[in-house]
Short mmCIF file of C-alpha atoms and ligand atoms in Angstrom, two decimals:
data_model
loop_
_atom_site.label_atom_id
_atom_site.label_comp_id
_atom_site.label_asym_id
_atom_site.label_seq_id
_atom_site.Cartn_x
_atom_site.Cartn_y
_atom_site.Cartn_z
CA MET A 1 -16.50 -13.30 -33.93
CA LYS A 2 -13.19 -14.35 -34.83
CA ILE A 3 -12.70 -16.63 -31.80
CA LYS A 4 -13.92 -20.11 -32.33
CA ILE A 5 -15.56 -21.57 -29.30
CA ASN A 6 -16.01 -25.37 -29.21
CA GLN A 7 -18.22 -26.94 -26.80
CA PRO A 8 -17.30 -30.76 -26.60
CA PHE A 9 -18.73 -31.10 -23.15
CA ILE A 10 -22.27 -30.34 -24.06
CA ASP A 11 -21.99 -32.01 -27.32
CA LYS A 12 -20.86 -35.22 -25.63
CA PHE A 13 -23.19 -35.51 -22.41
CA ALA A 14 -26.92 -35.27 -21.83
CA GLY A 15 -28.22 -32.14 -20.41
CA ASP A 16 -31.26 -30.07 -19.71
CA ARG A 17 -31.73 -27.73 -22.67
CA THR A 18 -34.87 -26.08 -21.57
CA TYR A 19 -33.00 -22.80 -20.33
CA ASN A 20 -35.17 -22.81 -17.42
CA PRO A 21 -33.03 -20.89 -14.85
CA MET A 22 -35.02 -21.89 -11.78
CA GLN A 23 -33.20 -23.75 -8.98
CA ARG A 24 -33.85 -27.32 -9.04
CA GLN A 25 -32.17 -31.05 -8.82
CA THR A 26 -31.10 -32.30 -12.05
CA PRO A 27 -30.26 -35.91 -11.18
CA GLU A 28 -30.55 -37.22 -14.73
CA VAL A 29 -28.32 -34.85 -16.35
CA LEU A 30 -24.61 -33.32 -16.01
CA TYR A 31 -25.59 -29.86 -16.90
CA ALA A 32 -28.40 -27.18 -17.64
CA LEU A 33 -28.27 -24.69 -20.51
CA VAL A 34 -28.53 -21.21 -18.95
CA ASN A 35 -27.93 -17.73 -20.12
CA PRO A 36 -25.99 -15.06 -18.22
CA ILE A 37 -28.17 -12.52 -16.66
CA GLY A 38 -26.81 -9.85 -18.92
CA TYR A 39 -24.82 -6.91 -17.76
CA PRO A 40 -25.87 -3.91 -20.07
CA LYS A 41 -23.63 -1.53 -17.97
CA ALA A 42 -20.56 -3.61 -17.48
CA GLU A 43 -17.14 -2.21 -17.64
CA LEU A 44 -13.99 -4.21 -18.25
CA ILE A 45 -11.59 -3.18 -15.67
CA HIS A 46 -8.61 -5.61 -16.40
CA TYR A 47 -7.48 -8.43 -18.67
CA ASN A 48 -4.54 -10.80 -18.97
CA LYS A 49 -3.12 -9.59 -22.15
CA GLU A 50 -0.57 -12.63 -22.28
CA LEU A 51 -3.46 -14.98 -22.10
CA ALA A 52 -5.82 -13.34 -24.17
CA LYS A 53 -3.12 -13.37 -26.89
CA SER A 54 -2.53 -17.06 -26.68
CA LEU A 55 -6.35 -17.58 -27.07
CA GLY A 56 -6.48 -15.51 -30.01
CA PHE A 57 -8.09 -12.44 -28.61
CA GLY A 58 -7.26 -9.22 -30.82
CA SER A 59 -5.19 -6.67 -29.48
CA PRO A 60 -6.87 -4.22 -28.86
CA LEU A 61 -10.02 -6.15 -28.20
CA THR A 62 -12.92 -6.05 -30.65
CA ALA A 63 -16.18 -4.72 -29.13
CA GLU A 64 -17.45 -8.25 -29.54
CA GLU A 65 -14.63 -9.68 -27.54
CA THR A 66 -15.07 -7.06 -24.77
CA ASP A 67 -18.77 -8.00 -24.45
CA LEU A 68 -17.79 -11.63 -24.33
CA LEU A 69 -15.44 -10.66 -21.18
CA ASN A 70 -18.23 -8.72 -19.75
CA ALA A 71 -20.65 -11.62 -19.75
CA ASN A 72 -22.60 -10.41 -22.70
CA PRO A 73 -22.17 -13.16 -25.30
CA PRO A 74 -23.44 -13.47 -28.74
CA GLY A 75 -26.79 -14.71 -28.99
CA ASP A 76 -26.24 -18.01 -30.68
CA LEU A 77 -23.46 -19.28 -28.07
CA LYS A 78 -24.88 -21.99 -25.84
CA THR A 79 -23.74 -21.56 -22.23
CA TYR A 80 -24.23 -23.84 -19.38
CA ALA A 81 -23.96 -24.65 -15.81
CA THR A 82 -22.54 -28.05 -14.67
CA ALA A 83 -24.05 -30.32 -11.78
CA TYR A 84 -21.82 -31.73 -9.30
CA ALA A 85 -22.07 -32.98 -5.52
CA GLY A 86 -19.66 -33.26 -2.99
CA HIS A 87 -18.78 -33.42 0.77
CA GLN A 88 -18.58 -30.01 2.57
CA PHE A 89 -16.48 -29.95 5.71
CA GLY A 90 -16.74 -33.71 5.66
CA ASN A 91 -20.58 -34.08 5.47
CA TRP A 92 -22.31 -35.21 2.35
CA ALA A 93 -23.96 -32.11 0.80
CA GLY A 94 -25.84 -33.74 -2.12
CA GLN A 95 -26.28 -31.79 -5.32
CA LEU A 96 -24.21 -28.69 -5.62
CA GLY A 97 -23.24 -27.41 -9.03
CA ASP A 98 -22.18 -24.24 -10.73
CA GLY A 99 -24.10 -21.80 -8.80
CA ARG A 100 -22.10 -18.75 -9.54
CA ALA A 101 -20.04 -20.07 -12.72
CA ILE A 102 -21.43 -20.44 -16.35
CA GLY A 103 -19.36 -22.30 -18.86
CA LEU A 104 -18.66 -20.95 -22.33
CA GLY A 105 -16.93 -23.70 -23.82
CA GLU A 106 -13.43 -24.16 -25.10
CA ILE A 107 -10.89 -22.22 -27.08
CA LEU A 108 -7.92 -23.62 -28.84
CA ASP A 109 -4.71 -21.79 -27.73
CA ASP A 110 -1.55 -21.20 -29.73
CA LYS A 111 -0.05 -24.19 -28.49
CA GLY A 112 -2.84 -26.47 -29.41
CA ASN A 113 -4.30 -26.94 -26.01
CA SER A 114 -8.11 -26.86 -25.52
CA ILE A 115 -8.72 -24.12 -22.76
CA GLU A 116 -12.02 -24.06 -21.11
CA LEU A 117 -13.46 -20.68 -20.06
CA GLN A 118 -16.01 -20.09 -17.35
CA TRP A 119 -17.67 -16.67 -16.12
CA LYS A 120 -17.80 -16.29 -12.42
CA GLY A 121 -20.52 -14.05 -11.07
CA ALA A 122 -22.80 -13.92 -14.19
CA GLY A 123 -26.05 -14.76 -12.70
CA ALA A 124 -28.07 -17.46 -11.07
CA THR A 125 -28.07 -20.94 -12.39
CA PRO A 126 -30.26 -24.13 -11.62
CA TYR A 127 -27.60 -24.92 -9.05
CA SER A 128 -27.39 -21.55 -7.25
CA ARG A 129 -29.08 -22.97 -4.25
CA HIS A 130 -31.19 -19.85 -3.16
CA ALA A 131 -28.16 -17.74 -3.95
CA ASP A 132 -27.91 -15.20 -6.75
CA GLY A 133 -24.99 -16.55 -8.68
CA ARG A 134 -23.44 -12.93 -8.66
CA ALA A 135 -20.03 -11.88 -7.37
CA VAL A 136 -18.71 -8.94 -5.54
CA LEU A 137 -15.63 -7.01 -6.58
CA ARG A 138 -13.99 -7.84 -3.24
CA SER A 139 -14.10 -11.55 -3.87
CA THR A 140 -13.46 -11.29 -7.69
CA ILE A 141 -10.49 -9.17 -7.09
CA ARG A 142 -9.00 -11.93 -4.62
CA GLU A 143 -9.63 -14.83 -7.21
CA TYR A 144 -8.40 -12.69 -10.34
CA LEU A 145 -5.09 -11.91 -8.50
CA MET A 146 -4.22 -15.11 -6.60
CA SER A 147 -4.80 -17.58 -9.30
CA GLU A 148 -2.31 -15.64 -11.44
CA ALA A 149 0.00 -15.27 -8.48
CA MET A 150 -0.25 -19.28 -7.92
CA PHE A 151 0.42 -19.58 -11.82
CA HIS A 152 3.70 -17.37 -11.61
CA LEU A 153 4.75 -19.33 -8.52
CA GLY A 154 4.61 -22.34 -10.58
CA VAL A 155 1.63 -24.06 -8.60
CA PRO A 156 -1.01 -25.76 -10.75
CA THR A 157 -4.10 -23.70 -10.94
CA THR A 158 -6.72 -22.25 -12.83
CA ARG A 159 -6.21 -18.95 -14.37
CA SER A 160 -7.92 -15.44 -14.63
CA LEU A 161 -8.50 -13.87 -18.08
CA SER A 162 -10.43 -10.78 -17.37
CA ILE A 163 -12.47 -8.88 -14.58
CA SER A 164 -15.28 -6.44 -15.08
CA LEU A 165 -17.49 -4.44 -13.13
CA SER A 166 -20.99 -5.71 -13.54
CA GLY A 167 -22.34 -2.14 -13.32
CA GLU A 168 -24.71 -3.39 -10.57
CA ASP A 169 -24.52 -3.52 -6.67
CA VAL A 170 -24.83 -6.74 -4.80
CA MET A 171 -26.00 -7.15 -1.13
CA ARG A 172 -23.72 -9.30 0.86
CA ASP A 173 -23.31 -10.02 4.91
CA ILE A 174 -19.42 -10.12 4.89
CA MET A 175 -19.07 -11.38 8.44
CA TYR A 176 -22.37 -13.33 8.61
CA ASN A 177 -23.36 -11.30 11.65
CA GLY A 178 -26.68 -9.78 10.38
CA ASN A 179 -25.15 -6.66 8.67
CA PRO A 180 -25.68 -6.94 5.00
CA ALA A 181 -24.55 -3.86 2.82
CA LEU A 182 -24.34 -3.23 -0.85
CA GLU A 183 -20.91 -3.78 -2.58
CA PRO A 184 -20.00 -3.29 -6.19
CA GLY A 185 -20.65 -6.36 -8.29
CA ALA A 186 -18.30 -8.06 -10.85
CA VAL A 187 -17.68 -10.75 -13.15
CA MET A 188 -14.53 -12.42 -14.14
CA ILE A 189 -13.34 -15.11 -16.60
CA ARG A 190 -11.16 -18.04 -15.64
CA THR A 191 -9.70 -20.69 -17.54
CA ALA A 192 -8.47 -24.16 -17.17
CA LYS A 193 -7.94 -27.18 -19.24
CA SER A 194 -11.07 -28.61 -17.57
CA PHE A 195 -12.97 -27.46 -14.64
CA ILE A 196 -14.38 -31.04 -13.78
CA ARG A 197 -14.07 -31.60 -10.13
CA PHE A 198 -14.22 -35.03 -7.91
CA GLY A 199 -17.70 -33.75 -7.36
CA HIS A 200 -18.83 -34.43 -10.89
CA PHE A 201 -18.01 -38.09 -10.45
CA GLN A 202 -19.63 -38.24 -6.74
CA PHE A 203 -22.78 -36.78 -8.39
CA LEU A 204 -23.08 -39.51 -11.03
CA THR A 205 -22.49 -42.34 -8.60
CA ALA A 206 -24.72 -40.99 -6.00
CA ASN A 207 -27.60 -40.79 -8.64
CA GLY A 208 -26.92 -44.41 -9.69
CA LYS A 209 -26.01 -43.14 -13.28
CA ILE A 210 -23.03 -45.71 -13.69
CA ASP A 211 -23.00 -45.56 -17.54
CA ALA A 212 -22.62 -41.65 -17.38
CA LEU A 213 -20.07 -42.19 -14.76
CA LYS A 214 -18.08 -44.51 -17.12
CA ASN A 215 -18.65 -42.02 -20.08
CA LEU A 216 -17.19 -39.06 -17.88
CA ALA A 217 -14.12 -40.99 -16.75
CA ASP A 218 -13.39 -42.22 -20.31
CA TRP A 219 -13.90 -38.75 -21.49
CA VAL A 220 -11.50 -37.27 -18.98
CA ILE A 221 -8.92 -40.10 -19.48
CA GLY A 222 -9.09 -39.77 -23.16
CA ARG A 223 -8.48 -35.99 -23.13
CA TYR A 224 -6.34 -35.24 -20.16
CA TYR A 225 -4.70 -38.65 -19.11
CA PRO A 226 -4.08 -40.29 -22.74
CA SER A 227 -1.04 -42.31 -21.58
CA ILE A 228 -3.68 -44.58 -19.67
CA GLN A 229 -6.41 -44.58 -22.25
CA ASN A 230 -5.68 -48.05 -23.73
CA LEU A 231 -5.62 -49.96 -20.59
CA GLU A 232 -8.38 -52.51 -20.41
CA GLY A 233 -11.24 -52.95 -17.83
CA LYS A 234 -10.79 -51.75 -14.22
CA ASP A 235 -6.95 -51.42 -14.72
CA LYS A 236 -7.92 -48.11 -16.61
CA TYR A 237 -9.76 -46.91 -13.70
CA ILE A 238 -7.14 -47.88 -11.12
CA ALA A 239 -4.61 -45.99 -13.21
CA PHE A 240 -6.86 -42.95 -13.18
CA LEU A 241 -7.32 -42.88 -9.60
CA THR A 242 -3.47 -43.35 -9.02
CA GLU A 243 -2.76 -40.35 -11.52
CA VAL A 244 -5.30 -38.07 -10.02
CA GLN A 245 -4.06 -38.80 -6.51
CA ASP A 246 -0.37 -38.19 -7.97
CA ARG A 247 -1.39 -34.65 -9.43
CA THR A 248 -3.24 -33.97 -6.16
CA ILE A 249 0.01 -34.69 -4.10
CA CYS A 250 2.00 -32.48 -6.48
CA MET A 251 -0.45 -29.55 -5.89
CA ILE A 252 -0.53 -29.90 -2.02
CA ILE A 253 3.38 -30.30 -1.93
CA ASP A 254 3.33 -26.94 -3.94
CA TRP A 255 1.10 -25.47 -1.55
CA TYR A 256 3.12 -26.29 1.30
CA ARG A 257 6.15 -24.95 -0.53
CA VAL A 258 4.65 -21.36 -0.90
CA GLY A 259 2.58 -21.38 2.30
CA PHE A 260 -0.91 -21.42 0.54
CA VAL A 261 -3.79 -22.22 2.66
CA HIS A 262 -6.97 -23.04 0.46
CA GLY A 263 -9.69 -22.66 3.38
CA VAL A 264 -12.28 -24.70 1.83
CA MET A 265 -11.07 -28.17 0.62
CA ASN A 266 -14.38 -29.59 0.08
CA THR A 267 -14.56 -32.34 -2.56
CA ASP A 268 -16.43 -30.15 -4.88
CA ASN A 269 -13.49 -27.91 -4.73
CA MET A 270 -10.94 -30.51 -5.93
CA SER A 271 -9.94 -30.66 -9.39
CA ILE A 272 -9.73 -33.81 -11.46
CA LEU A 273 -6.59 -32.42 -12.93
CA GLY A 274 -4.81 -31.51 -9.63
CA LEU A 275 -5.45 -27.66 -10.12
CA THR A 276 -5.87 -25.28 -7.42
CA ILE A 277 -9.59 -24.11 -7.96
CA ASP A 278 -12.13 -21.81 -6.27
CA TYR A 279 -10.26 -19.11 -4.58
CA GLY A 280 -12.40 -18.15 -1.72
CA PRO A 281 -11.18 -17.40 1.98
CA TYR A 282 -7.68 -18.49 1.13
CA ALA A 283 -4.57 -16.96 2.65
CA MET A 284 -0.80 -17.30 2.23
CA MET A 285 0.41 -18.29 5.70
CA GLU A 286 2.36 -15.61 7.62
CA GLU A 287 3.48 -16.73 10.97
CA TYR A 288 4.40 -20.49 10.60
CA ASP A 289 1.45 -22.39 12.19
CA LEU A 290 0.26 -25.69 11.20
CA LYS A 291 -3.15 -24.94 12.82
CA PHE A 292 -3.51 -21.69 10.74
CA THR A 293 -6.90 -21.81 8.83
CA SER A 294 -8.00 -18.52 6.85
CA ASN A 295 -11.69 -19.48 6.90
CA THR A 296 -13.88 -18.45 9.55
CA THR A 297 -16.47 -20.92 8.96
CA ASP A 298 -13.50 -23.51 9.37
CA LEU A 299 -12.49 -22.11 12.86
CA PRO A 300 -14.34 -24.70 15.06
CA GLY A 301 -12.67 -27.76 13.75
CA ARG A 302 -9.69 -26.23 11.76
CA ARG A 303 -10.42 -29.24 9.40
CA TYR A 304 -8.73 -26.98 6.65
CA ALA A 305 -5.90 -25.77 8.47
CA PHE A 306 -2.34 -25.43 6.72
CA GLY A 307 -0.99 -28.58 8.46
CA GLN A 308 -4.14 -30.57 7.59
CA GLN A 309 -4.13 -30.05 3.73
CA GLY A 310 -2.14 -33.44 3.06
CA ASN A 311 -4.60 -35.44 5.12
CA ILE A 312 -7.70 -33.80 3.80
CA ALA A 313 -6.31 -34.36 0.16
CA LEU A 314 -6.27 -38.13 0.94
CA TRP A 315 -9.48 -37.75 2.58
CA ASN A 316 -10.75 -36.41 -0.48
CA ILE A 317 -8.98 -38.97 -2.75
CA ASN A 318 -11.02 -41.51 -0.59
CA ALA A 319 -14.34 -39.93 -1.61
CA LEU A 320 -13.13 -39.97 -5.13
CA ALA A 321 -12.18 -43.53 -4.87
CA ASN A 322 -15.73 -44.42 -3.55
CA ALA A 323 -17.21 -42.26 -6.52
CA LEU A 324 -15.16 -44.54 -8.92
CA TYR A 325 -15.62 -47.91 -7.10
CA PRO A 326 -18.42 -48.96 -9.49
CA LEU A 327 -15.85 -48.97 -12.21
CA ILE A 328 -13.35 -50.64 -10.29
CA ASP A 329 -15.21 -53.17 -8.06
CA ASP A 330 -12.14 -54.17 -6.34
CA THR A 331 -11.55 -52.90 -2.71
CA ASP A 332 -8.01 -54.45 -2.47
CA ALA A 333 -6.81 -52.59 -5.51
CA ILE A 334 -8.37 -49.14 -4.39
CA ARG A 335 -6.57 -49.76 -0.86
CA HIS A 336 -3.33 -50.29 -2.51
CA VAL A 337 -3.58 -47.06 -4.20
CA LEU A 338 -4.62 -45.08 -1.30
CA ASP A 339 -1.74 -46.71 0.93
CA ASN A 340 0.71 -45.32 -1.23
CA PHE A 341 -0.36 -41.85 -0.67
CA GLU A 342 1.38 -41.29 2.39
CA PRO A 343 4.73 -42.62 1.49
CA ILE A 344 4.78 -40.82 -1.84
CA PHE A 345 3.55 -37.41 -0.06
CA TRP A 346 6.19 -37.51 2.67
CA LYS A 347 9.00 -38.52 0.31
CA ARG A 348 8.09 -35.45 -1.80
CA PHE A 349 7.79 -33.32 1.19
CA ASP A 350 11.11 -34.00 2.22
CA VAL A 351 12.45 -33.40 -0.99
CA MET A 352 10.64 -30.02 -1.39
CA MET A 353 11.87 -29.02 2.18
CA SER A 354 15.26 -29.84 1.40
CA ALA A 355 15.20 -27.59 -1.59
CA LYS A 356 14.05 -24.84 0.44
CA LEU A 357 16.84 -25.24 2.72
CA GLY A 358 19.34 -25.76 0.04
CA LEU A 359 20.29 -29.35 1.07
CA ASP A 360 21.49 -32.31 -1.22
CA LEU A 361 18.43 -33.86 -2.96
CA ASP A 362 20.10 -37.31 -3.41
CA ASP A 363 20.22 -38.35 0.31
CA ILE A 364 16.94 -36.89 1.76
CA GLN A 365 17.07 -39.02 4.79
CA ALA A 366 20.08 -37.35 6.05
CA ASN A 367 18.26 -34.13 5.88
CA GLN A 368 15.05 -35.33 7.97
CA THR A 369 16.58 -34.45 11.55
CA LEU A 370 17.35 -30.90 10.48
CA ILE A 371 13.82 -30.61 8.83
CA LYS A 372 12.13 -31.72 12.05
CA SER A 373 14.22 -29.25 14.18
CA TRP A 374 13.43 -26.37 11.80
CA GLN A 375 9.75 -27.15 12.13
CA LEU A 376 9.97 -27.22 16.00
CA MET A 377 11.88 -23.83 16.00
CA MET A 378 9.32 -22.37 13.70
CA LEU A 379 6.45 -23.70 15.56
CA ASP A 380 7.72 -21.88 18.72
CA LEU A 381 9.15 -18.79 17.32
CA LYS A 382 6.06 -18.40 14.75
CA LEU A 383 8.41 -16.42 12.14
CA ASP A 384 7.01 -15.22 8.83
CA TYR A 385 7.14 -18.42 6.71
CA THR A 386 8.11 -16.88 3.28
CA LEU A 387 10.68 -14.28 4.81
CA PHE A 388 12.22 -16.81 6.82
CA PHE A 389 13.62 -18.55 3.78
CA VAL A 390 14.45 -15.05 2.33
CA GLU A 391 16.62 -14.21 5.22
CA LEU A 392 18.03 -17.90 5.09
CA MET A 393 19.18 -17.00 1.41
CA LYS A 394 20.84 -13.93 2.72
CA TYR A 395 22.37 -15.97 5.67
CA ARG A 396 24.00 -18.35 2.98
CA GLU A 397 25.26 -15.45 0.99
CA ASN A 398 26.73 -13.21 3.77
CA GLY A 399 26.22 -15.14 7.13
CA LYS A 400 23.90 -12.45 8.46
CA PHE A 401 20.31 -13.33 9.64
CA ASN A 402 18.07 -10.55 10.54
CA LEU A 403 15.41 -11.74 12.86
CA GLU A 404 13.46 -8.56 13.42
CA ASN A 405 12.18 -8.29 9.96
CA ILE A 406 10.38 -11.66 10.07
CA CYS A 407 9.11 -11.73 13.70
CA TYR A 408 5.61 -10.79 15.08
CA GLN A 409 6.22 -11.22 18.75
CA ASP A 410 8.80 -10.54 21.30
CA LEU A 411 11.12 -13.34 21.66
CA SER A 412 12.74 -14.72 24.77
CA ASP A 413 16.59 -15.49 25.15
CA GLU A 414 15.66 -19.15 24.89
CA GLN A 415 13.59 -18.62 21.91
CA ARG A 416 16.68 -16.78 20.23
CA LYS A 417 19.09 -19.37 21.21
CA SER A 418 16.86 -22.00 19.35
CA LEU A 419 17.21 -19.99 16.17
CA ASP A 420 21.11 -19.90 16.87
CA ASP A 421 21.24 -23.53 17.41
CA PHE A 422 19.16 -24.34 14.28
CA LEU A 423 21.47 -22.19 12.28
CA LYS A 424 24.52 -24.03 13.73
CA ALA A 425 22.84 -27.37 12.91
CA TYR A 426 22.29 -25.92 9.47
CA ASP A 427 25.74 -25.01 8.90
CA THR A 428 27.10 -28.56 9.99
CA GLN A 429 24.55 -30.10 7.64
CA LEU A 430 25.90 -27.69 4.91
CA GLU A 431 29.43 -28.93 5.47
CA ASN A 432 28.36 -32.39 4.31
CA ASN A 433 26.52 -31.00 1.47
CA THR A 434 27.93 -32.35 -1.92
CA LEU A 435 26.17 -29.31 -3.71
CA SER A 436 28.31 -26.28 -4.10
CA LYS A 437 27.26 -22.95 -2.73
CA GLN A 438 26.20 -21.73 -5.84
CA GLU A 439 24.12 -24.96 -6.53
CA SER A 440 22.52 -24.68 -3.26
CA LEU A 441 21.64 -21.19 -3.49
CA LYS A 442 20.05 -21.80 -6.97
CA LEU A 443 17.92 -24.53 -5.55
CA MET A 444 16.73 -22.11 -2.74
CA ARG A 445 16.17 -19.39 -5.22
CA GLU A 446 13.92 -21.57 -7.19
CA ALA A 447 11.92 -23.09 -4.13
CA ASN A 448 11.66 -19.83 -2.18
CA PRO A 449 9.49 -17.07 -3.28
CA GLN A 450 10.42 -13.33 -2.10
CA PHE A 451 7.02 -12.02 -3.16
CA ILE A 452 3.76 -13.45 -1.98
CA LEU A 453 0.40 -12.15 -2.14
CA ARG A 454 -0.64 -11.12 1.55
CA ASN A 455 -4.21 -10.70 2.50
CA TYR A 456 -3.66 -7.43 3.81
CA GLN A 457 -2.34 -6.11 0.54
CA LEU A 458 -5.41 -7.61 -1.33
CA TYR A 459 -7.43 -5.87 1.36
CA ASP A 460 -5.82 -2.64 0.77
CA ALA A 461 -6.09 -2.91 -2.92
CA ILE A 462 -9.79 -3.78 -2.73
CA GLN A 463 -10.39 -0.78 -0.54
CA ASP A 464 -9.23 1.50 -3.20
CA ALA A 465 -10.57 -0.43 -6.08
CA GLU A 466 -14.13 -0.13 -4.49
CA LYS A 467 -13.42 3.66 -4.86
CA GLY A 468 -12.50 3.43 -8.48
CA ASN A 469 -8.84 3.74 -7.91
CA TYR A 470 -6.98 0.61 -9.35
CA ALA A 471 -3.33 1.65 -8.68
CA LYS A 472 -2.62 -0.76 -5.90
CA PHE A 473 -4.36 -3.56 -7.78
CA GLU A 474 -2.21 -3.05 -10.86
CA LYS A 475 0.98 -2.74 -8.82
CA LEU A 476 0.14 -6.06 -7.29
CA TYR A 477 -0.69 -7.68 -10.73
CA GLU A 478 2.76 -6.68 -11.80
CA ALA A 479 4.59 -7.89 -8.63
CA LEU A 480 3.12 -11.27 -8.76
CA GLN A 481 4.54 -11.95 -12.38
CA ASN A 482 8.06 -12.42 -11.02
CA PRO A 483 7.56 -13.89 -7.14
CA TYR A 484 10.96 -15.16 -7.07
CA GLU A 485 12.81 -11.87 -7.66
CA ASN A 486 13.44 -8.91 -5.26
CA LYS A 487 11.70 -6.40 -7.56
CA PHE A 488 9.32 -4.79 -5.10
CA PRO A 489 11.16 -4.54 -1.68
CA GLU A 490 8.10 -2.41 -0.28
CA LEU A 491 5.65 -5.36 -0.90
CA GLN A 492 8.10 -8.02 0.75
CA GLN A 493 7.61 -6.97 4.23
CA LYS A 494 5.92 -8.74 7.09
CA ARG A 495 2.32 -7.83 7.81
CA PRO A 496 2.11 -4.54 9.70
CA ASP A 497 0.43 -4.01 12.95
CA TRP A 498 -2.65 -2.00 11.46
CA VAL A 499 -4.10 -5.23 10.00
CA ASP A 500 -4.51 -6.87 13.71
CA GLY A 501 -8.30 -7.42 14.17
CA VAL A 502 -9.43 -5.79 10.47
CA PRO A 503 -12.01 -8.25 9.11
CA GLY A 504 -10.58 -9.45 5.67
CA CYS A 505 -7.28 -9.09 6.36
CA SER A 506 -5.91 -12.30 7.85
CA MET A 507 -9.11 -14.24 8.36
CA LEU A 508 -12.25 -14.37 5.65
CA SER A 509 -15.53 -15.74 5.53
CA CYS A 510 -16.81 -17.55 2.47
CA SER A 511 -18.99 -14.52 1.55
CA SER A 512 -18.51 -13.90 -2.24
P1 AMP B 601 -17.81 -22.75 -2.50
O1 AMP B 601 -17.74 -23.12 -1.21
O2 AMP B 601 -17.49 -21.20 -2.90
O3 AMP B 601 -17.04 -23.65 -3.44
O4 AMP B 601 -19.47 -22.96 -3.00
C1 AMP B 601 -20.26 -23.97 -2.59
C2 AMP B 601 -21.36 -24.26 -3.65
O5 AMP B 601 -22.26 -22.88 -3.35
C3 AMP B 601 -21.12 -24.21 -5.05
O6 AMP B 601 -22.17 -25.14 -5.53
C4 AMP B 601 -21.24 -22.93 -5.48
O7 AMP B 601 -21.77 -22.74 -6.93
C5 AMP B 601 -22.47 -22.05 -4.59
N1 AMP B 601 -22.37 -20.77 -4.44
C6 AMP B 601 -21.40 -20.09 -3.64
N2 AMP B 601 -21.80 -18.81 -3.73
C7 AMP B 601 -22.63 -18.41 -4.64
C8 AMP B 601 -23.58 -17.39 -5.02
N3 AMP B 601 -23.19 -16.14 -4.68
N4 AMP B 601 -24.43 -17.64 -5.89
C9 AMP B 601 -24.83 -18.97 -6.22
N5 AMP B 601 -24.11 -20.16 -5.85
C10 AMP B 601 -23.16 -19.91 -4.93
MG1 MG B 602 -16.69 -24.33 -4.81
#
């Protein structure tokens, strides 16, 4: 094969090389070699041409490259599943691991970056925990499209390289209510600089593998945080925690900017590079609601609701700090890092909100009252989060604000007045703005997407794709490339009424 795949992770760390796919605990090692199940009838339905080109894939793809995308690799490629652990919904869950993902290794891209590749849905691994390691077309399309949508929105994320039908049906109980049904199976390749998670560190610490913990931390620092690699002793790991915290905060602020709700922020779903990873029952929030959760499993506690994501990120950083403790052994130093989370977070939050509103960025404090009153108005009126800002940009341009386009309920006169009051306060604030109107609009256009991928649009595209019609899928793929432009007005509408109560349209289960 023309493409050269490197495997620094399995070259560096101890693994279980027996190729035994049986599900088991592997407390001594960080990965187990495992072969994909093999899909002789697989069919590539889409691939990311720009990403494939940057990784050196041919155009058109060679037969061997297509086989690789279809999870039928050449016989000499060692493929592997990694072991991690984590807290799920706040509870320690012990060993988890790549149960549905299999690693291929890394390819050097045209910019000299090492990019890791993983199949998702290529069959069971030692970490599949009584599940089948397969994926259905429904959940695969959701990850395939949304991770690319996030990439083009400018949010740190894993990416999607390809999606194939596996050629086999898979049984799933979508609503977890005892009604399993066969669905078309699929497999995708996702890419990232690294798929290492907080949970990998938790796994080693929980198993008392402190030498391996140090090796993994040093390896991650050397490859992805080179600016701190020459620090000595505990200072290096304190700096590491600080850097991971910083990237995690950046990611969450971007989630708030675009209205993303991850839905399953367990520590095993937290990337050590601050990337959005593991797209499951996520949603782009439509009506503004801090308590909105997209995951049916999360409904009892709403632990992972939109407004909770900052708190949960801190909770997860705490879990990472515990995992790194053996390398730091200094509670005060760790406390000092964690104490900085909230001030950094809120400062960046106010900057982000100020940009969305097109306000001065040099005196953020002066914007705080307006941001607060905006939030109270939105919580009461429950307007569409994305479309509110699209309307606000129009209001800045022509002084008109169309409430009907962005509203999901009948509003009282009082509620309409609270929007008018907000707009008056906004105008007053703008009078004190040192930014020109053009500068302010530029800030807004860069912070506020016009197109977001809504769950009902995904649902609609998936229904057709399951019948072999990919036209809607292709259209969404095209629209998500330019989310800050007004290219597809018909896709930039509030959620239609038919969606209400349809499972999979606004709320989702983890079933994948
Ligand atoms: P998630 O909540 O999707 O991040 O998954 C939690 C754990 O369950 C991870 O270790 C996954 O690899 C595993 N898992 C989820 N779905 C499957 C599946 N269909 N087959 C095997 N393992 C799975
Ligand atoms: Mg996961």
